Structure formats: structure tokens, C-alpha cells
Coordinates of C-alpha atoms in Angstrom, one line a residue:
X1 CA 0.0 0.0 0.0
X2 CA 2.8 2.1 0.9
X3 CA 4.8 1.5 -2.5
X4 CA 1.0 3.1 -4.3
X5 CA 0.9 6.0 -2.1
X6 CA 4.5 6.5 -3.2
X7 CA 4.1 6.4 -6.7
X8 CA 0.9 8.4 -6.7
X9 CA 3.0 11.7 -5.2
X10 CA 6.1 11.3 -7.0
X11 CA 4.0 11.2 -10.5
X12 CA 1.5 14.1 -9.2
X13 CA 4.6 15.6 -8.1
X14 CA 6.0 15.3 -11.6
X15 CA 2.7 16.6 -13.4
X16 CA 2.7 19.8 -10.5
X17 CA 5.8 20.7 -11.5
X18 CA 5.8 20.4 -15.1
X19 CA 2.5 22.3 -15.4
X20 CA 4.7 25.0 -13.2
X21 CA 7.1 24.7 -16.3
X22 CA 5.1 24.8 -19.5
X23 CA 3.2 28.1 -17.8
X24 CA 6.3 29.8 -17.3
X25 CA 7.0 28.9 -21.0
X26 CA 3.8 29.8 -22.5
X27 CA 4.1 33.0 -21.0
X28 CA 7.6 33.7 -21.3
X29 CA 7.8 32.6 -25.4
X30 CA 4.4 33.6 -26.2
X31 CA 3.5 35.2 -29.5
X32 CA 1.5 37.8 -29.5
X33 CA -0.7 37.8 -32.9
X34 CA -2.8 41.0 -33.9
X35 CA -6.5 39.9 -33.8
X36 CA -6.8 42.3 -36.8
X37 CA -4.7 39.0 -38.7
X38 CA -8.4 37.1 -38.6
X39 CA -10.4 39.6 -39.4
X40 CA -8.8 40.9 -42.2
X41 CA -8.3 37.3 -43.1
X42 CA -12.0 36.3 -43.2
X43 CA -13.0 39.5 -45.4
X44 CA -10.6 38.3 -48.0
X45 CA -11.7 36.3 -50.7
X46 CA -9.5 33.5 -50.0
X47 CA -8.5 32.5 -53.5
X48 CA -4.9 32.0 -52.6
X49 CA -3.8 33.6 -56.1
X50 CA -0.8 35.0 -55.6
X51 CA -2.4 38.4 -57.8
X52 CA -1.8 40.7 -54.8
X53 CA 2.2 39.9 -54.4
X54 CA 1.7 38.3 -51.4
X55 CA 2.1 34.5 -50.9
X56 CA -2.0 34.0 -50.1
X57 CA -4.7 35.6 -48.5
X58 CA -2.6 35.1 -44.8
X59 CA 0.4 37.4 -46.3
X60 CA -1.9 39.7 -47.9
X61 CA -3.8 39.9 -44.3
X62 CA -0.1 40.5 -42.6
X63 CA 1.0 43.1 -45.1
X64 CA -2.5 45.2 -45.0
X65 CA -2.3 45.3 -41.2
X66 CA 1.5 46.2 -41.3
X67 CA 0.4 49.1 -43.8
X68 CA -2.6 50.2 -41.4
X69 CA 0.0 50.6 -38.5
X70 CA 2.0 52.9 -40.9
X71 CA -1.0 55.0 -41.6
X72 CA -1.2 54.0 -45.3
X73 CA -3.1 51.3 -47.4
X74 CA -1.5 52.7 -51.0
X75 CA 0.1 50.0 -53.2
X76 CA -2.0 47.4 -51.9
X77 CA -5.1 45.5 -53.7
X78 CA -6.4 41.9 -54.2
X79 CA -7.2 42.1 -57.4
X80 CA -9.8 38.9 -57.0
X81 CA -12.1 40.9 -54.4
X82 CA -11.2 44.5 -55.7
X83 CA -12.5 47.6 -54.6
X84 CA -15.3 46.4 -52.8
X85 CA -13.1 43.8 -50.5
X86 CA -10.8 46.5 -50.2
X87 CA -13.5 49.6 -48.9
X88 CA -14.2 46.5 -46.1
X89 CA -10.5 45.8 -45.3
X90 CA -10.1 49.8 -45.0
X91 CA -13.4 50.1 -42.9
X92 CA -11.9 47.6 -40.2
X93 CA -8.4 49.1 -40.3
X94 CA -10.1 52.1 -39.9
X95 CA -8.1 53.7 -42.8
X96 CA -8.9 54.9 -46.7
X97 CA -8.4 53.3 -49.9
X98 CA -7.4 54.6 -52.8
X99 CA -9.3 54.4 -56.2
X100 CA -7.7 51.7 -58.3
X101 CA -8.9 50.9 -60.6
X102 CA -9.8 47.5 -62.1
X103 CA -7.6 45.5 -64.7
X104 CA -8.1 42.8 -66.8
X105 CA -5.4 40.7 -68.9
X106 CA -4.8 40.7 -72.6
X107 CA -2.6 39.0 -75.4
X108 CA -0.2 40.8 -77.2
X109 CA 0.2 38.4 -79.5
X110 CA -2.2 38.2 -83.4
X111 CA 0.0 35.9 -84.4
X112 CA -2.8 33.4 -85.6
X113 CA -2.5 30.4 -87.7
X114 CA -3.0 32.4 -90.5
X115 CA -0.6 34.8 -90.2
X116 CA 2.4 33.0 -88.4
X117 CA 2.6 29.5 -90.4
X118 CA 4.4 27.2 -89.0
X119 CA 7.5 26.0 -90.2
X120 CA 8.3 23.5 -87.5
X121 CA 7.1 20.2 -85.4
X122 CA 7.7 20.4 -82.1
X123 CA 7.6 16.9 -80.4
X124 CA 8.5 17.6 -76.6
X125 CA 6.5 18.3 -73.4
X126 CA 3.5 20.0 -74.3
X127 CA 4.0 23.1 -72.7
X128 CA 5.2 26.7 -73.0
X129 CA 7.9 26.6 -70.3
X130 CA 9.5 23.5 -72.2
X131 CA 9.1 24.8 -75.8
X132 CA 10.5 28.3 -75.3
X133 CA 13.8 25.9 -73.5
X134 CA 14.1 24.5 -76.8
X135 CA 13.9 27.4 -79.2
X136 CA 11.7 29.9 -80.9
X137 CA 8.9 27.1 -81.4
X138 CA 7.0 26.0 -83.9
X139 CA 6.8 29.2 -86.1
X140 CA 9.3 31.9 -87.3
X141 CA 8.4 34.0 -84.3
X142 CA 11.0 34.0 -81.2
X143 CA 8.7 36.2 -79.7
X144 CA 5.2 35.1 -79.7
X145 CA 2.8 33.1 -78.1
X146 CA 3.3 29.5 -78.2
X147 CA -0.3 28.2 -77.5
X148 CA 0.3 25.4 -75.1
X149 CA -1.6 26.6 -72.4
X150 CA 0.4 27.3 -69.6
X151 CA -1.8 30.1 -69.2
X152 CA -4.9 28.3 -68.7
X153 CA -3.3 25.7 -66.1
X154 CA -2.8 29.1 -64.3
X155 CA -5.9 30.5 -64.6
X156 CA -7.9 29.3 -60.9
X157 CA -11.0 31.3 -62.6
X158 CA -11.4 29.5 -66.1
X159 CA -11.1 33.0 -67.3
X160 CA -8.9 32.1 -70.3
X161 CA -8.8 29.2 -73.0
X162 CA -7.0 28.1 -76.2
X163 CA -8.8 28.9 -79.1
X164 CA -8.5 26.0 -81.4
X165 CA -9.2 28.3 -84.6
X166 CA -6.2 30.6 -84.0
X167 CA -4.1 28.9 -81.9
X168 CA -4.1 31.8 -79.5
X169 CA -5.6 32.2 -75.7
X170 CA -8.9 34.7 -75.3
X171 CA -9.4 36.0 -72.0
X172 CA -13.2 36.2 -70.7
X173 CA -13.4 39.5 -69.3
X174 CA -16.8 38.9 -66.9
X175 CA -14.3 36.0 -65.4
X176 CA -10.8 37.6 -65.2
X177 CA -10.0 39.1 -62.0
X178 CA -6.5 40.3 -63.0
X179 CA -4.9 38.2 -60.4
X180 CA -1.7 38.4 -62.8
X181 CA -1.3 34.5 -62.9
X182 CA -1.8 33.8 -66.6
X183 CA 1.0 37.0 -66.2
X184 CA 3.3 35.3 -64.8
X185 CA 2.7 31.9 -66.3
X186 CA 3.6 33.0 -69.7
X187 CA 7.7 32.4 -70.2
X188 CA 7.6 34.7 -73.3
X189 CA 5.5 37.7 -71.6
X190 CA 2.8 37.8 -74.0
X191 CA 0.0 38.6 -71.5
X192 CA -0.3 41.5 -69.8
X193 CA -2.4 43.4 -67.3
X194 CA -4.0 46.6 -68.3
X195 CA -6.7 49.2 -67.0
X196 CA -10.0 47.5 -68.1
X197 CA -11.1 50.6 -69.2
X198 CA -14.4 52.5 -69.3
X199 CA -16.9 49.9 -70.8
X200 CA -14.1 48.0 -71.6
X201 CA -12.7 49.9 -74.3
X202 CA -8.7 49.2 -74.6
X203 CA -6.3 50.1 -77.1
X204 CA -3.1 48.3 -77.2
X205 CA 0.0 47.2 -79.3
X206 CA -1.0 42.9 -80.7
X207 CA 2.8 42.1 -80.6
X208 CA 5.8 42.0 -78.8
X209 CA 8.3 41.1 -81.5
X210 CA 11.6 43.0 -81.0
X211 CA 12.9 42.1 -84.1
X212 CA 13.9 44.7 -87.4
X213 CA 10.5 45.6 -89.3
X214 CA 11.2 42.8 -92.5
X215 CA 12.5 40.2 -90.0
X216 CA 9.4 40.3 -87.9
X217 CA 7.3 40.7 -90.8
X218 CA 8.6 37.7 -92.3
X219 CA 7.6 35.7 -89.1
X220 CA 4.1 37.1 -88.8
X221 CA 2.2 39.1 -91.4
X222 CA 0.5 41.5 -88.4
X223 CA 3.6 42.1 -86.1
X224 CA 4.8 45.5 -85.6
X225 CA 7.5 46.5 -87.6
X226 CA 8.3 49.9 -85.5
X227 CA 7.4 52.3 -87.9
X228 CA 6.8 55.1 -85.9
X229 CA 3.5 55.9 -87.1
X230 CA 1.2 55.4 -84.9
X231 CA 3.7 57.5 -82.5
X232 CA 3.3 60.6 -84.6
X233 CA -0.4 60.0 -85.1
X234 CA -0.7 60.4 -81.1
X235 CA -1.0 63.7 -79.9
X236 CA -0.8 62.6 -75.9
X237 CA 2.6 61.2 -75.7
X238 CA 1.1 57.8 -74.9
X239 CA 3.3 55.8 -77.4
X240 CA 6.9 54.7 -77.1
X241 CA 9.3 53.2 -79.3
X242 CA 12.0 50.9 -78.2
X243 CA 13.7 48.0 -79.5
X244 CA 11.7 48.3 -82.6
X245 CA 8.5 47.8 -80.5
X246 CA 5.3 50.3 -80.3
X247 CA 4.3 50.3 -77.2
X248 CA 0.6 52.2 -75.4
X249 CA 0.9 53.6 -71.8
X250 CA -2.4 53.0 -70.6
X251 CA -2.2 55.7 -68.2
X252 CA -1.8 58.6 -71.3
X253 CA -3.6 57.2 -73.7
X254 CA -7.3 59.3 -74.4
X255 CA -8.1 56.3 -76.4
X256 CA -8.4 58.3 -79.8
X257 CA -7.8 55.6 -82.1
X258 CA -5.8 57.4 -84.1
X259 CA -2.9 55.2 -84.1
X260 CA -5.1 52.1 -85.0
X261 CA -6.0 53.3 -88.5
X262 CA -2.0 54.3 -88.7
X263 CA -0.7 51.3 -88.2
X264 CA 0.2 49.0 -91.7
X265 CA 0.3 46.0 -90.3
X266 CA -3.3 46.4 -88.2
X267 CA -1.0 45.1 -84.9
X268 CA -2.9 47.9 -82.9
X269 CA -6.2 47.1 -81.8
X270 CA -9.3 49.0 -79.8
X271 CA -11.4 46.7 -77.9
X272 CA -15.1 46.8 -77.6
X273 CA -15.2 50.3 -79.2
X274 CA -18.6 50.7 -81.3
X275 CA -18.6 50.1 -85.2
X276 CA -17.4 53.7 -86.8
X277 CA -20.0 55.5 -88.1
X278 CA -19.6 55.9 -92.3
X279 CA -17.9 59.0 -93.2
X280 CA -19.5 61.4 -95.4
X281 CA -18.2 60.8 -98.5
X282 CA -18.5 56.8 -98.1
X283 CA -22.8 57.7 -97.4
X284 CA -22.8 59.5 -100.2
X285 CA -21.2 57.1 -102.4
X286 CA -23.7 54.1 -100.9
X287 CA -27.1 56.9 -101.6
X288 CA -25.6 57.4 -105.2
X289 CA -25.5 53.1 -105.7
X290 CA -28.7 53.0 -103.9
X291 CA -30.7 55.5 -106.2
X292 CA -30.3 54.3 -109.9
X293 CA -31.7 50.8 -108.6
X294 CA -34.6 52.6 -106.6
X295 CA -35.6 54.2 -110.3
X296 CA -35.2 50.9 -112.1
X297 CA -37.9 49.2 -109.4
X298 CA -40.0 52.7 -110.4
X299 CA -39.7 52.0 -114.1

């Protein structure tokens, strides 16, 4: 009976003193986390995108509450919940947002099967990353998109797909968030994030071939051969050339058009602009057809 009684106090001697020790532990190596963490946590959409810079929503959640203590939220968005996530992020930090303003991705590549024939097979790993290790692909273009579909794996929004007619990936605008994966995805750069625009009217450069106007031209009948036109078409210094590439600041550009009917090669593009309205002369030439057939029916 005595041995029992023994082992009983050494072992709730052992347990007193070891709850002594993890308390003093707990206390003394505690880590102190800002409650703020969860809450900004749980507003975020929790898409784990990697759009905002951050690695997840948790790093996002850190960096925003890091910000707030500095008295600043600029340079910050998640581009999956946008402005309206970000008005609730500010409204808990108690802090203000600026206006950003959203942005969708776009190709800036027309190279389609019609005007980059291909001149090789390529029988490797079906994927961008692996084909731009091997060369310039299957076309004369080093520079262009290679239609694999690395961009798609990337996508966690089905906002893009391979278009089987042109070879080339379309972005769905209602899907994209601009998260900036298909971005980064790409090893050749093609896709790029840009203002979305009012109504969704864009204008931008198709192409991103560096090469000399014939050289690039001989690759791809619609690639910008860095003419210069469309640069002194534009009367807001929103154009740049460099390394034989035209290229549209988003942030100057008044979205004129101008440059689009300058271009020879049609590698400038406006997106979801209306149809242009018939100039004068053209109407008049379309009444003048119109009329002799209008007195034949008379006759």
C-alpha cells in the first residue's frame, strides 16, 4: 500500500511541476498575434492567387495590417475581391483606400495560324515553359505566343482558354480578376495586365516582337515592324518606341484611335469600341448606288 501511495505523489509531483514549467513557458515565449490577422483574413476572398504579391490571402492579411500601423493602405489591392473587399479591409483598419482601378489581362500576340505559319514540329513536353527551352517554337516568331496553355493551367478562374481556330488564348473579361497568374505563367510575356477601361474599351500594341520591321514581318504578317507611325499620329505622348517595338501607356492614352487606322500591319487594336459611323463621303457614295436601282424598281 505504501509503494501506491508513493508512486501516486512522485508522479503528481511530476505533473505539479511540469504544469509550473510549460506556464512559465507559454508565457515567457508567447507570440502575440494582432486579432486584426483574422479579421482581415476572413473578409478576403480566399482565392490563394498570388495576384496581390503576397504568398495568399494570410500574407496579404499581414501586409495590410503592417500598412494600417504605418498610416497607409496605398500599393495594396487583391485584385480577386477589388474595390469592394478593399473599402471593407479599410473600414476595419479604420483607414482609406485609394481608387484603383480594375484591370483585366490581354494577349499581345495576333500571331494566328494564319498569319504565323508554322515551319516546324515540335515533339516535346506539351508546354510553354518547355518549348521556349528549346527554341523559338513552332513558327518563325521567337517572340510570340506558343499556344500550349500554360496560361490556362494558371488560370484558378477558367477565365482564359486556347482557341482551337487561332491557336491563341482569349481572356473572358466577366471571369478575369487580373490576379496576374496567366501573367506570370507566360515564359515569353505575351500577357499583360492593363486598365480594363471605361466599358471595356482598350487600345493596345498585338505584338511584342523586338525584331527589325522585314525580319518580324517575315515571321508574322501582323507584327509591328516599329514604324513610328502610330507615334506621330498620337497627340498625348502615350506611345513609345524601343527596341523596334510600339508600345501604349495605358495611363496617357485618351483612347483616340488614331494610331489604330495608322498602323500597316493592323497590330494595334481598340477593344469593344462601337462600329465607326460611315464618313460622309462613303454615305454618299452608298445613296448614289442606292438610287439608280430605286428608279429601275420605279420603271
Amino acid at each position: 500500500m505504501n509503494f501506491i501511495l508513493i508512486a501516486v505523489i512522485v508522479l503528481g509531483s511530476i505533473a505539479l511541476v511540469s504544469s509550473v514549467i510549460l506556464y512559465v513557458c507559454s508565457k515567457k515565449f508567447a507570440v502575440h498575434e494582432d486579432p486584426r490577422l483574422a479579421q482581415v483574413t476572413a473578409v478576403l476572398p480566399g482565392a490563394n492567387c498570388g495576384g496581390c504579391g503576397y504568398p495568399g490571402c494570410g500574407g496579404m492579411a499581414a501586409a495590410l495590417v503592417k500598412a494600417a500601423d504605418g498610416g497607409s493602405l496605398d500599393g495594396l489591392m487583391c485584385p480577386v475581391g477589388g474595390a469592394a473587399v478593399m473599402e471593407q479591409v479599410a473600414d476595419l483598419l479604420g483607414m482609406a483606400v485609394a481608387n484603383t482601378e480594375p484591370q483585366v489581362a490581354v494577349v499581345r500576340c495576333n500571331g494566328t495560324c494564319e498569319m504565323r505559319p508554322r515551319i516546324a514540329r515540335y515533339d516535346g513536353l506539351r508546354t510553354c515553359t518547355a518549348m521556349n527551352a528549346c527554341g523559338a517554337g513552332e513558327t518563325g516568331c521567337g517572340y510570340g505566343c506558343l499556344g500550349c496553355g500554360d496560361c490556362v493551367n494558371a488560370c484558378a478562374f477558367g477565365a482564359i482558354a486556347i482557341n482551337p481556330e487561332t491557336g491563341l488564348p482569349e481572356v473572358d473579361e466577366e471571369k478575369c480578376t487580373g490576379c496576374g497568374a496567366c501573367a506570370k505563367a507566360c515564359p515569353r510575356h505575351v500577357i499583360e495586365l492593363r486598365k480594363k477601361g471605361l466599358k471595356g474599351r482598350r487600345v493596345y500594341v498585338r505584338c511584342v516582337n523586338k525584331d527589325k520591321g522585314a525580319a518580324a514581318m517575315k515571321a508574322c504578317k501582323s507584327a509591328c515592324i516599329g514604324c513610328g507611325k502610330c507615334q506621330k499620329e498620337c497627340k498625348f505622348d502615350a506611345i513609345t518606341i524601343e527596341n523596334n517595338l510600339s508600345y501604349i501607356d495605358f495611363n496617357k492614352c485618351r483612347m483616340c484611335r488614331k494610331c489604330v487606322d495608322a498602323c500597316p500591319t493592323h497590330a494595334i487594336v481598340a477593344v469593344n469600341f462601337p462600329a465607326p459611323k460611315p464618313r460622309p463621303a462613303e454615305a454618299k457614295a452608298e445613296n448614289t448606288n442606292v438610287e439608280p436601282k430605286q428608279e429601275e424598281a420605279k420603271a
